[in-house]
Short mmCIF file of C-alpha atoms in Angstrom, two decimals:
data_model
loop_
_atom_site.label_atom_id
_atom_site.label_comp_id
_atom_site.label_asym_id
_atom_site.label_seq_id
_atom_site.Cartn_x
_atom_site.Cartn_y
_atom_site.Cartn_z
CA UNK X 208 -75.04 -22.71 -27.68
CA UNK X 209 -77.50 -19.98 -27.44
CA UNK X 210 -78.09 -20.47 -31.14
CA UNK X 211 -79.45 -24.09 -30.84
CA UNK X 212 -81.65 -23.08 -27.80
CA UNK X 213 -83.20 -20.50 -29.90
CA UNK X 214 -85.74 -22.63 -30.68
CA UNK X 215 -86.94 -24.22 -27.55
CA UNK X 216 -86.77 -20.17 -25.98
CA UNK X 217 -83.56 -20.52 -24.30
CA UNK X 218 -81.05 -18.16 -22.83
CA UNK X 219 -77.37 -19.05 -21.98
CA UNK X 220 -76.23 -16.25 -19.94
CA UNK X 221 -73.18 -18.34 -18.80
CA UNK X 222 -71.56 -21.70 -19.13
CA UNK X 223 -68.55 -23.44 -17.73
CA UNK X 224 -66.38 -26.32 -18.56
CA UNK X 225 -65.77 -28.45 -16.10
CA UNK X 226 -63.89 -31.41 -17.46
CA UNK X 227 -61.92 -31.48 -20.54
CA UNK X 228 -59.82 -34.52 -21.50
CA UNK X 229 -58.10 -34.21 -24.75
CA UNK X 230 -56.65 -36.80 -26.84
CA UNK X 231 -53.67 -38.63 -25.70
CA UNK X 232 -50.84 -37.36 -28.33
CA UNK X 233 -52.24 -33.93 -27.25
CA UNK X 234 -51.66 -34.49 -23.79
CA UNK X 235 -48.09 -35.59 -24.61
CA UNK X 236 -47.42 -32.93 -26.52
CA UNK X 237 -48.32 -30.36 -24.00
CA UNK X 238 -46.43 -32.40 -21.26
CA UNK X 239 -43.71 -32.39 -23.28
CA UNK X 240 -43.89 -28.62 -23.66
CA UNK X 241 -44.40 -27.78 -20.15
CA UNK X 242 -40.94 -30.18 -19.64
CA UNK X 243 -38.58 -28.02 -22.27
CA UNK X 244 -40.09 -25.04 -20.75
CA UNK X 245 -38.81 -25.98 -17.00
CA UNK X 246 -35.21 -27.26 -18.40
CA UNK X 247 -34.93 -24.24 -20.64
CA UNK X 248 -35.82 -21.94 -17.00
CA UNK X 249 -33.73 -24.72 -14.93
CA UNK X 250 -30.41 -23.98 -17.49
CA UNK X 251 -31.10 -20.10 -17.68
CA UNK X 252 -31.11 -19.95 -13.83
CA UNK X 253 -28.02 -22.06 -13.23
CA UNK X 254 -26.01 -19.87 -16.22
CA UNK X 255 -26.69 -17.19 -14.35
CA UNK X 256 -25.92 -18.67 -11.18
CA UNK X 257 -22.61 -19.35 -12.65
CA UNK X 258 -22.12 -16.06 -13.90
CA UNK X 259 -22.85 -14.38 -10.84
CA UNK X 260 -20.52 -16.68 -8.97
CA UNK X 261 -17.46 -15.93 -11.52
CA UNK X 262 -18.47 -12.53 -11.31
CA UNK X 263 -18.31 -12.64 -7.39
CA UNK X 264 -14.78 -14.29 -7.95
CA UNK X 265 -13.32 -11.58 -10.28
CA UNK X 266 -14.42 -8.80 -7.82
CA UNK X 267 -13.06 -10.92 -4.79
CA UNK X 268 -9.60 -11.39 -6.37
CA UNK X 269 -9.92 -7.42 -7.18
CA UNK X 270 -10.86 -6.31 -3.73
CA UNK X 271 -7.87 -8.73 -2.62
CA UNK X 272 -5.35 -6.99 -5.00
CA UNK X 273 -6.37 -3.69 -4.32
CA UNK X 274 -6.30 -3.90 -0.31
CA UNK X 275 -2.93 -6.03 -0.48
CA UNK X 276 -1.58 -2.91 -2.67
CA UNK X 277 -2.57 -0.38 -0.02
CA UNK X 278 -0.97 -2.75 2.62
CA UNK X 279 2.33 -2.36 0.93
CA UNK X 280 1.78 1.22 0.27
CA UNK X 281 1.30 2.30 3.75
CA UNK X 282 3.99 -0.28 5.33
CA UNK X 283 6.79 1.50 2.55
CA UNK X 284 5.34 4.68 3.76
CA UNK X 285 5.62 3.58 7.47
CA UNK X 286 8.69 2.78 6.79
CA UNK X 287 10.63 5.58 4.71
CA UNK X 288 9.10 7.99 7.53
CA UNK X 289 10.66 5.55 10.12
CA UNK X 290 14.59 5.94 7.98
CA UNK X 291 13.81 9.65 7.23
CA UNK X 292 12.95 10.21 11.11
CA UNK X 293 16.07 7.79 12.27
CA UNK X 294 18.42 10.06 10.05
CA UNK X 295 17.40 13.14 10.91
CA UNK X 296 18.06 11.94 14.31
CA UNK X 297 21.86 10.70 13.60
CA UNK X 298 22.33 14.34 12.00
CA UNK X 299 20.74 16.31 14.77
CA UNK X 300 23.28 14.13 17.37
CA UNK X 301 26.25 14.43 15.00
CA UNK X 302 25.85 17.77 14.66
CA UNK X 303 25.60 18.50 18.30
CA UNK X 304 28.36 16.58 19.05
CA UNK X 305 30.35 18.11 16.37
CA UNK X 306 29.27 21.63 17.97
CA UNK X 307 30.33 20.25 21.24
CA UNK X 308 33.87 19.32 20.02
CA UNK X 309 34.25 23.14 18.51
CA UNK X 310 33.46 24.48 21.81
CA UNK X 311 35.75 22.08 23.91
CA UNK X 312 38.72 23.19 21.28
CA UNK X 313 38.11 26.36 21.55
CA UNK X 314 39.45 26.12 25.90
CA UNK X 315 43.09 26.30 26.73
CA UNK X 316 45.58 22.72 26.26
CA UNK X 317 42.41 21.15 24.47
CA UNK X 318 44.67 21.20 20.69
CA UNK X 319 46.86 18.99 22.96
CA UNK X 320 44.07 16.58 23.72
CA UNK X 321 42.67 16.94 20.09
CA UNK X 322 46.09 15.49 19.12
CA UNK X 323 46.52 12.78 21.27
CA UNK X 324 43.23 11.60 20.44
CA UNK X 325 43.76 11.74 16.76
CA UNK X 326 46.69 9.65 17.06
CA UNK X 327 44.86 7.33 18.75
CA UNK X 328 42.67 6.78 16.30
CA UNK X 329 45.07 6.96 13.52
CA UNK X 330 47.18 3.92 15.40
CA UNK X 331 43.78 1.87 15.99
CA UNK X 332 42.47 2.21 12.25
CA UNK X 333 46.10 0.66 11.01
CA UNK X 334 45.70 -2.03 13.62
CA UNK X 335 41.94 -2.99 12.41
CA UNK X 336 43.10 -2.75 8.46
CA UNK X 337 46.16 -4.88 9.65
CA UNK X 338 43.39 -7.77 11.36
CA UNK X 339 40.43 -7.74 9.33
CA UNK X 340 41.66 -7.37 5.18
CA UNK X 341 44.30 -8.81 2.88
CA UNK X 342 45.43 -5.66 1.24
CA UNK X 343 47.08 -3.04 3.84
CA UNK X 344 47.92 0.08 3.10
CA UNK X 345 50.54 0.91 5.86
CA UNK X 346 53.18 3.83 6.25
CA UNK X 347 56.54 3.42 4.94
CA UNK X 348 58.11 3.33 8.70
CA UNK X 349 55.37 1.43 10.51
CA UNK X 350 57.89 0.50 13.26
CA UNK X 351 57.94 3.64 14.75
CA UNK X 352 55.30 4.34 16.51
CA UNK X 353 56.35 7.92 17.51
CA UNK X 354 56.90 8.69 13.82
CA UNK X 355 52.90 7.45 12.83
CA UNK X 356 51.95 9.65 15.83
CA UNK X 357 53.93 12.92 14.25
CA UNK X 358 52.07 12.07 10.81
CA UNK X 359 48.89 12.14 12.33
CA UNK X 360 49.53 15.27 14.14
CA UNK X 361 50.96 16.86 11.02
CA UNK X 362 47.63 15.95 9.29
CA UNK X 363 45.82 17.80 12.32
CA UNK X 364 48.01 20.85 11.84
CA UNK X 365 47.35 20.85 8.45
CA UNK X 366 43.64 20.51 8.72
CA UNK X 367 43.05 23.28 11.74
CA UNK X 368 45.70 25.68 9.63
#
């Protein structure tokens, strides 16, 4: 520009375009640029939309296992200190009641009572294998009462020496 004013003495210090209209097959063209350009952002967004979203997913179902884990943990732990705490328990009182039977034996007649309650027991267990099984195991005289109650108080004897 400044080169064909030359002559005539003129300066451009600055021009500006103001309206440009370009053919019609150039104007499609670019249109159809600026299109692929906002599918090709539109698909890029939405695969990583989906990726974050599968990604969210993975870390949910992970989050899920892993707390579900440490809820079975802890109940198993709840609960073997519960059994462990219940038997110690059952020992303590079976050992205090044991200790309380030595003590009682230990007092005048109480062998007596030891053997009468012995053969109690010895007469009960027969009756409950007798009621509740098909195979009994039962004393060759099982008649005589008196002669199950001497066999139980021979085992006694034998056991306390």
């Amino acid at each position: 520009i400044n080169q064909a004013s030359e002559a005539w003495g003129i300066e451009s210090m600055r021009y500006e375009i103001r309206d440009i209209v370009p053919p019609k097959s150039v104007k499609e063209a670019m249109d159809k640029q600026a299109e692929a350009e906002r599918r090709k952002r539109a698909h890029i967004l939405e695969s990583e939309g989906e990726m974050q979203a599968q990604i969210n997913a993975a870390e949910s179902g992970k989050r899920s296992t892993v707390l579900a884990s440490e809820a079975a943990r802890t109940e198993q732990l709840n609960q073997a200190e519960g059994e462990a705490g219940a038997i110690l328990a059952k020992a303590r009182a079976v050992a205090n009641g044991i200790e309380a039977i030595a003590t009682a034996i230990r007092k005048p007649r109480a062998r007596d009572a030891v053997a009468l309650r012995l053969a109690e027991h010895y007469i009960a267990a027969f009756g409950k294998i007798a009621q509740h099984g098909n195979t009994i195991l039962l004393p060759a005289n099982t008649g005589d009462v008196g002669s199950m109650v001497t066999q139980a108080l021979a085992v006694f004897q034998t056991l306390t020496g």
